[in-house]
mmCIF file of C-alpha atoms and ligand atoms in Angstrom:
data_model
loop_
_atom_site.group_PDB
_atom_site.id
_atom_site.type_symbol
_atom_site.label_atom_id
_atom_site.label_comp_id
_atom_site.label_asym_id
_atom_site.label_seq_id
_atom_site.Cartn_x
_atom_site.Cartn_y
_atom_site.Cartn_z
ATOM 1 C CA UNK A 1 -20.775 -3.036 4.822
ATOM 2 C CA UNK A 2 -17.816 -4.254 6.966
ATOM 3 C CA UNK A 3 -17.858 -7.589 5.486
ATOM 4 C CA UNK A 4 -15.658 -9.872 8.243
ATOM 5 C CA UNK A 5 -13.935 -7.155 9.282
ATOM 6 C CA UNK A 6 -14.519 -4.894 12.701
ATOM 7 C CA UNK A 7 -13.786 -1.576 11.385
ATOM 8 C CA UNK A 8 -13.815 -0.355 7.764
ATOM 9 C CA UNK A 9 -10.520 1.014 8.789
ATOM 10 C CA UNK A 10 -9.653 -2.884 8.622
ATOM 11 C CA UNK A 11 -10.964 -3.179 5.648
ATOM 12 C CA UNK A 12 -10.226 -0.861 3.694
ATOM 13 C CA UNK A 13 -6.503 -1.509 4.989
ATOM 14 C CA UNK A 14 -6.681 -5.229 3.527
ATOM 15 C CA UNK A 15 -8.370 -3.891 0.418
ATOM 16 C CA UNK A 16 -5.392 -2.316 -0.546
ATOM 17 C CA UNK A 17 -3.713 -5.147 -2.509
ATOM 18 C CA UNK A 18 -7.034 -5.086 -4.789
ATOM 19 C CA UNK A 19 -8.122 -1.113 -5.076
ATOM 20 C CA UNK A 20 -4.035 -0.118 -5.659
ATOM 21 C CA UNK A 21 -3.760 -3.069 -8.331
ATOM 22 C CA UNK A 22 -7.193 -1.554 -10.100
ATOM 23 C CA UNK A 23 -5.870 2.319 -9.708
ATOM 24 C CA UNK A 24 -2.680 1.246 -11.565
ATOM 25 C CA UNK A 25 -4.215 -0.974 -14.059
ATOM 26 C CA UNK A 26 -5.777 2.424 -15.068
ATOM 27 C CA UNK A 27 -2.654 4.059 -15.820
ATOM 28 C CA UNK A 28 -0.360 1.355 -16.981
ATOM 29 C CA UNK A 29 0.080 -0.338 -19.633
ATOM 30 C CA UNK A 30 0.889 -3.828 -18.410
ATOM 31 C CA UNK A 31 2.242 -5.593 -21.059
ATOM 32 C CA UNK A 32 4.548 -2.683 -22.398
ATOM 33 C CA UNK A 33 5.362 -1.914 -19.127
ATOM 34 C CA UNK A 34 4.771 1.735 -19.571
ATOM 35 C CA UNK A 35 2.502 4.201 -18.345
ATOM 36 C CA UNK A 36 -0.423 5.386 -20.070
ATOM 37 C CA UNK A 37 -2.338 8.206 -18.843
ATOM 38 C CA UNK A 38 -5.944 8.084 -19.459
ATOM 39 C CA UNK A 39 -6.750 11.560 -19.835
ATOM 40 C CA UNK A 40 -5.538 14.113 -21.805
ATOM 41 C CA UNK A 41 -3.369 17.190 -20.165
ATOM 42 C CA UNK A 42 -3.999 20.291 -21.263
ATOM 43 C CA UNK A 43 -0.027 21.011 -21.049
ATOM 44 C CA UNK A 44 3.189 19.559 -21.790
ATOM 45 C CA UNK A 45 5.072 18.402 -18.888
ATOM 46 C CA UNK A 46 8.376 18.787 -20.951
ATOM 47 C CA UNK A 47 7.155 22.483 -21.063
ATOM 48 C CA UNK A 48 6.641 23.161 -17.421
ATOM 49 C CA UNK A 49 9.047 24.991 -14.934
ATOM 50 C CA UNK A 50 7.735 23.967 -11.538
ATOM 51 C CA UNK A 51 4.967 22.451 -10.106
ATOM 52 C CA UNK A 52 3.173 23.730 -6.743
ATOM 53 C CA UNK A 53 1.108 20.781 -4.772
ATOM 54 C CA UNK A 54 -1.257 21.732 -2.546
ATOM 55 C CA UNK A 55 -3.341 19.532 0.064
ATOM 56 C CA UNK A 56 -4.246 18.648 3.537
ATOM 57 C CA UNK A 57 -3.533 15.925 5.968
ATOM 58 C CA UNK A 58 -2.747 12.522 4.645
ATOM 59 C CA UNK A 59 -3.052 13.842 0.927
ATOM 60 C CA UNK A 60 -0.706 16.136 1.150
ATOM 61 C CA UNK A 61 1.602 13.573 2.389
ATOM 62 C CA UNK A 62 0.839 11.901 0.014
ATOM 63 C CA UNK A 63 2.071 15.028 -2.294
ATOM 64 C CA UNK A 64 5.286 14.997 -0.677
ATOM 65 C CA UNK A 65 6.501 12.040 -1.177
ATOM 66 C CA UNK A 66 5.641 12.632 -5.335
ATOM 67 C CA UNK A 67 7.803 15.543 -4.899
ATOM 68 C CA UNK A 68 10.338 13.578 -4.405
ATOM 69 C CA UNK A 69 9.379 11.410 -7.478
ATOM 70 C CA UNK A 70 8.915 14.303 -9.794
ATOM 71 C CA UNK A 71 12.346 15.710 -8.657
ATOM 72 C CA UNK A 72 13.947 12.365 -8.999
ATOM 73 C CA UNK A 73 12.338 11.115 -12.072
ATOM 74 C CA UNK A 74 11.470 13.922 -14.204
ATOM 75 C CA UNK A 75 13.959 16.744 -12.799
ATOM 76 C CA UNK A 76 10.875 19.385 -12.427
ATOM 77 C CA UNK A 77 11.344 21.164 -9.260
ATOM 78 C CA UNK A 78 8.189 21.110 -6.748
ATOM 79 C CA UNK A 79 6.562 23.728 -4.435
ATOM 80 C CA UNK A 80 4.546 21.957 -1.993
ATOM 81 C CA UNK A 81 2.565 23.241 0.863
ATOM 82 C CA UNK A 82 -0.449 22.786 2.551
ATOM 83 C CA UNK A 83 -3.292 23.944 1.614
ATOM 84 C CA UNK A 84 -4.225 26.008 4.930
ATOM 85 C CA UNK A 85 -0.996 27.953 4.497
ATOM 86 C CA UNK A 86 -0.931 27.883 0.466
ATOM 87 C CA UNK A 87 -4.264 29.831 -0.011
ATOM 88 C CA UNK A 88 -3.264 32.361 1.844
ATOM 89 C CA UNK A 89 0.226 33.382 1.125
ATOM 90 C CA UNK A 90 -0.043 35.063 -1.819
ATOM 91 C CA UNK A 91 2.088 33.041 -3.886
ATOM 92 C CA UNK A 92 3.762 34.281 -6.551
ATOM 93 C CA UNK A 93 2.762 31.721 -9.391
ATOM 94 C CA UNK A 94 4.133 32.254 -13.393
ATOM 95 C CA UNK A 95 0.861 31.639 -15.735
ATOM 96 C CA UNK A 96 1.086 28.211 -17.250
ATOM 97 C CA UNK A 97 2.754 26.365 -14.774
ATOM 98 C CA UNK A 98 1.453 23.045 -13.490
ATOM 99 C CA UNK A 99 -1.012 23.298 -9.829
ATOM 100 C CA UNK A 100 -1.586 19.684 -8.508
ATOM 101 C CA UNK A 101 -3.959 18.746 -6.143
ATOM 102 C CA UNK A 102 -4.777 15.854 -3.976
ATOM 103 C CA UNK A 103 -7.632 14.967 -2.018
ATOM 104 C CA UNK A 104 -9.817 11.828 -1.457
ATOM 105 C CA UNK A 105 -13.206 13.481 -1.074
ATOM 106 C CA UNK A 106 -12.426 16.574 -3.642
ATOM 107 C CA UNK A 107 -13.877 18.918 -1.046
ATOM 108 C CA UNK A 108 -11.704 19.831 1.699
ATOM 109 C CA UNK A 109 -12.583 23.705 1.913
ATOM 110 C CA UNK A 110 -8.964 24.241 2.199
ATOM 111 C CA UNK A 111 -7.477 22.435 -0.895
ATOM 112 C CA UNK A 112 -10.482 24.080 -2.634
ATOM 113 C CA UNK A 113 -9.817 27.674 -1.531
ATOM 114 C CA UNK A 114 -6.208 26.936 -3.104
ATOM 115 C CA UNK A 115 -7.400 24.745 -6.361
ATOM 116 C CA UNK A 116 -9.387 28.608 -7.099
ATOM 117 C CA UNK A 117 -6.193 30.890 -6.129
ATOM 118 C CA UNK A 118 -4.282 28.863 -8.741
ATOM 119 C CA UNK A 119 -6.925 28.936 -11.073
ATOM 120 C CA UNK A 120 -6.909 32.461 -11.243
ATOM 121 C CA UNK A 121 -3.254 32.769 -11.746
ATOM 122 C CA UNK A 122 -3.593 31.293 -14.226
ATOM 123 C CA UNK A 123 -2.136 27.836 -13.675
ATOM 124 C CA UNK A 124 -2.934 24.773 -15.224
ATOM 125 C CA UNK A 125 -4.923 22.371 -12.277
ATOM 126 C CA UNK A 126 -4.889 19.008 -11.886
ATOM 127 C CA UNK A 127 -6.331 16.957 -9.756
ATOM 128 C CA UNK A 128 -5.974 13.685 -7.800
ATOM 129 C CA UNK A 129 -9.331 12.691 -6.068
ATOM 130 C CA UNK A 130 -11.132 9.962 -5.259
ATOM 131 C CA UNK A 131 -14.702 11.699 -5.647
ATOM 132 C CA UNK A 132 -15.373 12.056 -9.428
ATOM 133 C CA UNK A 133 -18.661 14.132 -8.862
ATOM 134 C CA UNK A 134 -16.856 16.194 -6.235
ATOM 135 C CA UNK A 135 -16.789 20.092 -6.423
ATOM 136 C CA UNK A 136 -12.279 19.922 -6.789
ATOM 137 C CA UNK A 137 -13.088 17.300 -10.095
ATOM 138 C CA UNK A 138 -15.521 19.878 -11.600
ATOM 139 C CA UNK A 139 -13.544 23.143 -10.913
ATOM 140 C CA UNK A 140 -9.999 21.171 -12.315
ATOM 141 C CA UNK A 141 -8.859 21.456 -15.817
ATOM 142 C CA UNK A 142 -8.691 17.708 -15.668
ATOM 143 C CA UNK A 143 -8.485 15.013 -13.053
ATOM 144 C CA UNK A 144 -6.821 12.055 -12.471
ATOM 145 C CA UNK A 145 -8.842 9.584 -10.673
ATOM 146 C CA UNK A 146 -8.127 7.290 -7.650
ATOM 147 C CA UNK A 147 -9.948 4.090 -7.878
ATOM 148 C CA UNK A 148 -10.094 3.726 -4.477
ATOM 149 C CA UNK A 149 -13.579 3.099 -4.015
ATOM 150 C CA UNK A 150 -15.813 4.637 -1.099
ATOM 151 C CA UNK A 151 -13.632 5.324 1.663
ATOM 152 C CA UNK A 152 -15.651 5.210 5.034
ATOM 153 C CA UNK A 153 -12.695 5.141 8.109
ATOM 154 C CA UNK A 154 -12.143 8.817 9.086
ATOM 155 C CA UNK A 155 -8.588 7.646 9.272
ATOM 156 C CA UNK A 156 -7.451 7.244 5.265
ATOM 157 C CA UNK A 157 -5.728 4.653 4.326
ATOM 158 C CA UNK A 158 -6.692 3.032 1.163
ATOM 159 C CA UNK A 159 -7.441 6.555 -0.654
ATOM 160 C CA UNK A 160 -3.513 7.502 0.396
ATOM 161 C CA UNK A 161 -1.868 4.522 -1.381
ATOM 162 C CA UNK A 162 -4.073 5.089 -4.479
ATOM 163 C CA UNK A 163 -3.066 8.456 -4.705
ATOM 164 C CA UNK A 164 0.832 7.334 -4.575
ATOM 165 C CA UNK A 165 0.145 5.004 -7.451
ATOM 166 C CA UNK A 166 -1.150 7.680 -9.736
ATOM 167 C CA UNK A 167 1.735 10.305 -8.585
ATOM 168 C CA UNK A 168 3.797 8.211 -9.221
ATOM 169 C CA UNK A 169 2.045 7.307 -12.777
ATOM 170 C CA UNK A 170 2.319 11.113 -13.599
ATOM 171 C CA UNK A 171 5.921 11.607 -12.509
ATOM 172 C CA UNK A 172 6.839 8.684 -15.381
ATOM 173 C CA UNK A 173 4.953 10.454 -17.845
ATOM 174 C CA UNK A 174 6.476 13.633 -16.466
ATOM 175 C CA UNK A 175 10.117 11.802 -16.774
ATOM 176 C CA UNK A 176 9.366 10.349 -20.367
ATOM 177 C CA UNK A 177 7.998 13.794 -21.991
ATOM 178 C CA UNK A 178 11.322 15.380 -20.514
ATOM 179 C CA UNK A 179 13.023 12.696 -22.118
ATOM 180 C CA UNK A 180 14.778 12.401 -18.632
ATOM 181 C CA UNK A 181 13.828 8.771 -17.435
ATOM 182 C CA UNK A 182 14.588 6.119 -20.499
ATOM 183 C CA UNK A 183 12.406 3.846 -21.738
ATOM 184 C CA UNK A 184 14.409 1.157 -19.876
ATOM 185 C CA UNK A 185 14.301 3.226 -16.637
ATOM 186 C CA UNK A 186 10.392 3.214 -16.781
ATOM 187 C CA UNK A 187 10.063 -0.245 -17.242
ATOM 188 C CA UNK A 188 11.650 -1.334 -14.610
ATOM 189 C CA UNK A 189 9.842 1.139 -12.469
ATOM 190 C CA UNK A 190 6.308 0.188 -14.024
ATOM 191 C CA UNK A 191 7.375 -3.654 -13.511
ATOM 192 C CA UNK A 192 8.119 -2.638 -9.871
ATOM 193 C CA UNK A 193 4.774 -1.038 -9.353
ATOM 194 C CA UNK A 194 2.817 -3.664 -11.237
ATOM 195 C CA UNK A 195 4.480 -5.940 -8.549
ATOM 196 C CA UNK A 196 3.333 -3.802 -5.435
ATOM 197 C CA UNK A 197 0.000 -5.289 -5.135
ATOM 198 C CA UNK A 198 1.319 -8.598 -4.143
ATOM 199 C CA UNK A 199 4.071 -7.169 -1.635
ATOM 200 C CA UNK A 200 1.213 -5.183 0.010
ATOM 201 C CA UNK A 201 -0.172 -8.699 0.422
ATOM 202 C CA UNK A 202 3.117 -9.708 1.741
ATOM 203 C CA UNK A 203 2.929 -6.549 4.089
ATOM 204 C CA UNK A 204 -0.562 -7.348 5.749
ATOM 205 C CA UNK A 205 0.880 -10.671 6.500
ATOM 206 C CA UNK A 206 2.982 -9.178 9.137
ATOM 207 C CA UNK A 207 -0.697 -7.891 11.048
ATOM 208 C CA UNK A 208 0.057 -10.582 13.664
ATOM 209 C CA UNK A 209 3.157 -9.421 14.517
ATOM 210 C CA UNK A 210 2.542 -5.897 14.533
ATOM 211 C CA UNK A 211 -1.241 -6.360 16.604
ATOM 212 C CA UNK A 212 1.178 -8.166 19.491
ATOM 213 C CA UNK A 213 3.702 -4.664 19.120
ATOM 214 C CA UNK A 214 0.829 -2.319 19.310
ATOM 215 C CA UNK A 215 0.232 -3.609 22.744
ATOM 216 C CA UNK A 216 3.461 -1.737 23.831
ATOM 217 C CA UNK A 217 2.869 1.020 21.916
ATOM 218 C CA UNK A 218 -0.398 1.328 23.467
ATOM 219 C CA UNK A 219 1.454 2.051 26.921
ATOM 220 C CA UNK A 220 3.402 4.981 25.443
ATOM 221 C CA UNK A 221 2.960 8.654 25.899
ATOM 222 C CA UNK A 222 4.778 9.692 23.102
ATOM 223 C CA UNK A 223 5.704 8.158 20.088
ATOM 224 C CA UNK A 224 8.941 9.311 17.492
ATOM 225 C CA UNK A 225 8.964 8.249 13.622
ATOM 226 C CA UNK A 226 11.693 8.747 11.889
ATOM 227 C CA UNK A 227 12.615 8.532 8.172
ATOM 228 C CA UNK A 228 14.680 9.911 5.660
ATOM 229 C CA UNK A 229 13.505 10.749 1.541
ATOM 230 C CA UNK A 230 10.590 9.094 0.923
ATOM 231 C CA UNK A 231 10.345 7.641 4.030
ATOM 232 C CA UNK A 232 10.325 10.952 5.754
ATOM 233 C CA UNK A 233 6.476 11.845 4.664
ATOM 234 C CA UNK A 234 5.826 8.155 5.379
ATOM 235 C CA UNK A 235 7.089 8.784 9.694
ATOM 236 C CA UNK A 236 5.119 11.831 8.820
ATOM 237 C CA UNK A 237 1.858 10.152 7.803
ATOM 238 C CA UNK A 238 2.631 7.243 10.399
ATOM 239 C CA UNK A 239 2.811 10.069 13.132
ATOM 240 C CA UNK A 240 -0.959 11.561 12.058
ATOM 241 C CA UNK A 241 -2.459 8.527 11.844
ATOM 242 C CA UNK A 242 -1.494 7.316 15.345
ATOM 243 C CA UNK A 243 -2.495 10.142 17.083
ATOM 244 C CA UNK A 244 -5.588 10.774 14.879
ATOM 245 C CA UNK A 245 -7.537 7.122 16.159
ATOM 246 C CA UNK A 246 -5.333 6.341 19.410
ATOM 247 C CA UNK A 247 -4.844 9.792 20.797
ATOM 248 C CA UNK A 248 -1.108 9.047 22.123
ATOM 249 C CA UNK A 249 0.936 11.756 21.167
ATOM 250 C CA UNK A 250 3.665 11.254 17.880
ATOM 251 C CA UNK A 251 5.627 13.193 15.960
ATOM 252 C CA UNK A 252 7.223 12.549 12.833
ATOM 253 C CA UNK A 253 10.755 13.989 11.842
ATOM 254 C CA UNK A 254 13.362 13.311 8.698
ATOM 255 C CA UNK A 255 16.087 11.287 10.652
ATOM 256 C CA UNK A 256 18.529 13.672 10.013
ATOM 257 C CA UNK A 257 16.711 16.449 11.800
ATOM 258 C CA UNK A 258 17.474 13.962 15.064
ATOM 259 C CA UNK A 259 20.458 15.644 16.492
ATOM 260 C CA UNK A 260 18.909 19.261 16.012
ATOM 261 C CA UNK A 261 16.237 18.801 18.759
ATOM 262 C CA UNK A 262 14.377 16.102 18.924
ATOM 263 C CA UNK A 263 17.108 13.907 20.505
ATOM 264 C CA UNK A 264 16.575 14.902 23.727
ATOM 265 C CA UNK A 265 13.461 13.359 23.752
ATOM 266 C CA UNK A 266 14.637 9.945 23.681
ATOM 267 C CA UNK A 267 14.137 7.457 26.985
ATOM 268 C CA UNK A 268 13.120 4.479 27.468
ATOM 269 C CA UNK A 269 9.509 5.244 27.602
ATOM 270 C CA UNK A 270 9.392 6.260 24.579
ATOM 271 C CA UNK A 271 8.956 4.408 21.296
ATOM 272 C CA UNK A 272 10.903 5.525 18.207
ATOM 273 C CA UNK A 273 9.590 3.995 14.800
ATOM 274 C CA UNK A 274 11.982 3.945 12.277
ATOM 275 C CA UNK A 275 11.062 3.207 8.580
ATOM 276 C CA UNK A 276 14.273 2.848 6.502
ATOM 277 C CA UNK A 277 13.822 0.375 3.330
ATOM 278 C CA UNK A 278 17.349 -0.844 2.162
ATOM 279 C CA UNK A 279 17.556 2.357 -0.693
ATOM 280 C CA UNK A 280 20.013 5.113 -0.727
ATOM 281 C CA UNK A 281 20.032 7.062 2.219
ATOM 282 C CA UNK A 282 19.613 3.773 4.675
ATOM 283 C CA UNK A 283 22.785 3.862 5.666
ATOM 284 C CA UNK A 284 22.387 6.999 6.982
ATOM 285 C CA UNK A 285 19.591 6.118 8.745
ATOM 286 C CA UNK A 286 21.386 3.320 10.142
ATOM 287 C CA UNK A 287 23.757 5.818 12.029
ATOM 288 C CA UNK A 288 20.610 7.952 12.999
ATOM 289 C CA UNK A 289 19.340 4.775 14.654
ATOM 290 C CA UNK A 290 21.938 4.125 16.787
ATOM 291 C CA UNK A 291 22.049 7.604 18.266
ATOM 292 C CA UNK A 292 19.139 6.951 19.457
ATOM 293 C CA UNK A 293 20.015 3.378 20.907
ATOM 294 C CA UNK A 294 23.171 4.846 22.147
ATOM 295 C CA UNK A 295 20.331 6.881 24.614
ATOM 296 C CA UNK A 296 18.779 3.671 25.582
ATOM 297 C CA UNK A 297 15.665 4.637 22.761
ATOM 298 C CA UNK A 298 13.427 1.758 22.171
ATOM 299 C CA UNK A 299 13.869 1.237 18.541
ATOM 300 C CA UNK A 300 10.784 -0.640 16.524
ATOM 301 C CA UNK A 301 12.641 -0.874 12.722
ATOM 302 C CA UNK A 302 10.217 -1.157 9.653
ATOM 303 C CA UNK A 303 12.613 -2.513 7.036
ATOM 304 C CA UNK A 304 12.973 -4.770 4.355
ATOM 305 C CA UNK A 305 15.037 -8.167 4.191
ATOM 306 C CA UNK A 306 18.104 -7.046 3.427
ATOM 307 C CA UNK A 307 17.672 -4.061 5.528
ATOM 308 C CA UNK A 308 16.885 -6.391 8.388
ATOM 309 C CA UNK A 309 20.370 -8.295 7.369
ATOM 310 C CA UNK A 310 22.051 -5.077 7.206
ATOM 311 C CA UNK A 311 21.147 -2.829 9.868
ATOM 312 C CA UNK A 312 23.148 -4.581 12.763
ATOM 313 C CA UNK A 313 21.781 -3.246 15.646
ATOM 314 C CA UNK A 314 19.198 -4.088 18.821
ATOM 315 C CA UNK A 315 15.691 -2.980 18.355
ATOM 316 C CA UNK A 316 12.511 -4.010 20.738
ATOM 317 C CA UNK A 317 11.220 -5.779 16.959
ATOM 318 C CA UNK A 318 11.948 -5.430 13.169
ATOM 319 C CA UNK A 319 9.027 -5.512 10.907
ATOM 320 C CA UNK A 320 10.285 -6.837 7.826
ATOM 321 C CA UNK A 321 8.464 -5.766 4.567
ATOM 322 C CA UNK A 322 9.282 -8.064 0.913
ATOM 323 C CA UNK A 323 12.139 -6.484 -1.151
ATOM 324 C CA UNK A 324 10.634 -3.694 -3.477
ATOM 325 C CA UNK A 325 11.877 -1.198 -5.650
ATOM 326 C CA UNK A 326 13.212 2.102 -3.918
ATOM 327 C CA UNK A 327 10.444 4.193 -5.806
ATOM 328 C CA UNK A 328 7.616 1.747 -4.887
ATOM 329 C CA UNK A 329 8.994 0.930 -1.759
ATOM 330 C CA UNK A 330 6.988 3.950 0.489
ATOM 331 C CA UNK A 331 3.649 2.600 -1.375
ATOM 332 C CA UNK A 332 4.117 -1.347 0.264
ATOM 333 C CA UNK A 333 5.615 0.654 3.823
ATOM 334 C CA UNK A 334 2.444 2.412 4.493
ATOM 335 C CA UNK A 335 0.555 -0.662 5.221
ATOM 336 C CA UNK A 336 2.858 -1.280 8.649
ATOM 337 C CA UNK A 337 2.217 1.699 9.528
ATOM 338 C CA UNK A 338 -1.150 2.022 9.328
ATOM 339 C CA UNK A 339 -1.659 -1.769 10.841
ATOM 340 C CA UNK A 340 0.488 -0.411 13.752
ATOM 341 C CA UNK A 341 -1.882 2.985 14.643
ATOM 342 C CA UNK A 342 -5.124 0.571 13.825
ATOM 343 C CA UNK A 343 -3.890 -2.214 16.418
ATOM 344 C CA UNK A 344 -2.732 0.305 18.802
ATOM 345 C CA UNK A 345 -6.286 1.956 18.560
ATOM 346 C CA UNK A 346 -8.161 -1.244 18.796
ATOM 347 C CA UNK A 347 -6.136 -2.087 21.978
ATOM 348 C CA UNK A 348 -6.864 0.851 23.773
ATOM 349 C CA UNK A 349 -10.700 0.548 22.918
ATOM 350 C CA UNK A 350 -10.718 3.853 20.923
ATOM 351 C CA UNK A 351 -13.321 4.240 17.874
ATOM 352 C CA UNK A 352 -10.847 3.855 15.318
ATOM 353 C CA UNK A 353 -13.918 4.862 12.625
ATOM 354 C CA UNK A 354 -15.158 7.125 14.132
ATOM 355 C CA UNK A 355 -12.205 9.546 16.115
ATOM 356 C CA UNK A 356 -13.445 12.388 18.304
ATOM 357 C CA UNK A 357 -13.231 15.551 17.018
ATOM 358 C CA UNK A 358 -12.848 14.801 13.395
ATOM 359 C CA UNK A 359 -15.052 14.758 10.062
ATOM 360 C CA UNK A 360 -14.291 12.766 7.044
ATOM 361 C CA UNK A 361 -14.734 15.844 4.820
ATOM 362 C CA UNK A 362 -13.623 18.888 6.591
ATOM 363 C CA UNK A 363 -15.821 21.410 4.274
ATOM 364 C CA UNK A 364 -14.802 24.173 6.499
ATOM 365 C CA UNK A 365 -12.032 25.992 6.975
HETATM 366 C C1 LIG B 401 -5.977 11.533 7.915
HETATM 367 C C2 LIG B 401 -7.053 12.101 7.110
HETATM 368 C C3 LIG B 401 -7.055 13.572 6.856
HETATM 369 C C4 LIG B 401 -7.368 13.858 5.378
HETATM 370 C C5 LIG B 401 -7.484 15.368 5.135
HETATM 371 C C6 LIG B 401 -7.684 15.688 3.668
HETATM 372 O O1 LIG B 401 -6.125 10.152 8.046
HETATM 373 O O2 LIG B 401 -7.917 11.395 6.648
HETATM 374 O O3 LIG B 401 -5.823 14.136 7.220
HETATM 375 O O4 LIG B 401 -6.348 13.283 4.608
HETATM 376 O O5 LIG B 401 -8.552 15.872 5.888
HETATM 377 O O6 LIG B 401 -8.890 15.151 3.179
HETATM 378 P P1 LIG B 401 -9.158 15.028 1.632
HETATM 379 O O7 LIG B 401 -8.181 14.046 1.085
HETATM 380 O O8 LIG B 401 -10.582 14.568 1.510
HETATM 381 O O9 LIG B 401 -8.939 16.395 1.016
#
């Protein structure tokens, strides 16, 4: 059921606020302000030498941005790769390690073929999905649920910033049993993420805005993200879901990579998306952006406030999201990006729910 909506891409895009606030209520405690897991793992994080995600798509996006968080928060270094190239490299894996999965129907033959090569090295595997009764929950040593609900839209949305929130869950616990995020640290992070249900609320206020930008997008041939640390898998996933329901052609790139190719790409026809909350690296992708206004690049900035204040430069329109946290802040940017590919869909007509030439479970390889 679609409720008021058009598309359940629509709504499952507005349901965010609700199904991200119930996903984290599952893993945090909210009065302590720390996280608490609600399964048991079979391992000790504080024991663990690496980690190796694997996934497709949107979830493995999703998997890059937690390596960032794992890296950051709980100093464990991260192998990530998808899971069409993972299962078949022959990866050398040390017995015992940590194998992380992610996928919202728990049967993307892919991700599956990989969850099994793992298995039989020997590695411990978890896994993030959004289907408890799906073949990836029953072949995992233990899961760790999204509570996304159903997720209809071919184009995934709500199931992506679930999956952040319970990364990001297991990176604290990761940082706490390595005794390298203090109790201090991980309240303020668990405050910020108990807080990201209202600033996606914030977010999806900006849909007018953004539906009267996706008209300009919709003329565009090709479309450049851009973004740098976290942000970079966000330009990534903001990329794949444009083309996926409007069929214009995008590309996502870490802003840094810029000046190593892609630059001389940019014109005027050609859109360049730039997501760059105020953290650590925005500065630098300040100077990234105006390269590309230097070549006369149309420039559409997805900051937040003081980004907006900061950034000093012309742009065809700034979306501005509600401060947030650095960590959380990729969580409450997704929904601009995903209300930019939906509206630019919608304008051209396309079948944003249903896109040609794609399943919502792609059970083969
Ligand atoms: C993109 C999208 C796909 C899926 C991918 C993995 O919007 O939906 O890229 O993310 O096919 O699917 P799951 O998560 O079911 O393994």
């Amino acid at each position: 059921d679609k409720g008021n909506y058009r598309h359940f891409m629509a709504k499952e895009i507005h349901e965010q606020p609700e199904v991200v606030g119930r996903t984290l209520a599952h893993y945090v405690n909210c009065t302590a302000g720390r996280v608490e897991l609600p399964i048991d793992l079979p391992f000790d994080f504080k024991d663990l030498k690496r980690i190796s995600i694997s996934a497709c798509g949107t979830a493995y996006l999703a998997g890059l941005i937690s390596k960032y968080w794992f890296e950051r928060l709980a100093r464990i270094p991260v192998e990530i790769d998808v899971a069409s190239e993972f299962r078949y490299r022959e990866a050398p894996m040390e017995p015992g390690e940590l194998a992380l999965f992610v996928s919202q129907s728990g049967e993307t033959a892919d991700t599956l073929a990989s969850l099994r090569y793992a298995s039989a090295e020997g590695q411990h595997v978890l896994s993030v999905v959004n289907v408890p009764t799906s073949t990836m929950a029953r072949e995992s040593d233990v899961i760790a649920s999204t509570l996304a609900g159903v997720e209809v839209g071919v184009a995934s949305t709500k199931a992506f910033t679930c999956q952040l929130t319970v990364l990001l869950a297991l990176a604290i616990a990761a940082g706490r049993a390595r005794g390298t995020l203090s109790a201090e640290d991980e309240k303020t992070i668990v405050d910020a993420l108990i807080g990201v249900p209202g600033l996606m609320s914030e977010a999806i206020k900006r849909e007018h805005q953004i539906e009267i930008l996706a008209r300009e997008v919709s003329k565009a041939k090709d479309v450049l993200y851009l973004g740098r640390g976290t942000s970079y898998p966000l330009a990534l996933e903001g990329a794949l879901k444009l083309k996926e329901i409007s069929y214009i052609h995008a590309e996502g790139y870490a802003a840094g990579e810029l000046k190593h190719g892609p630059i001389a790409l940019i014109d005027e026809a050609m859109p360049v998306i730039v997501i760059a909350p105020h953290d650590s690296v925005f500065e630098k992708t300040v100077s990234n952006m105006q390269e590309v206004a230097a070549r006369g690049g149309r420039i559409i900035l997805i900051t937040d406030e003081k980004g907006a204040l900061e950034a000093g430069l012309d742009t065809m329109a700034t979306i501005v999201m509600p401060m947030a946290h650095p960590i959380v802040a990729p969580i409450v940017h997704a929904v601009p990006i995903q209300l930019l590919a939906y509206h630019t869909a919608v304008f051209m007509g396309k079948d944003v729910d249903q896109p040609r030439n794609l399943a919502k479970s792609v059970t083969v390889e």
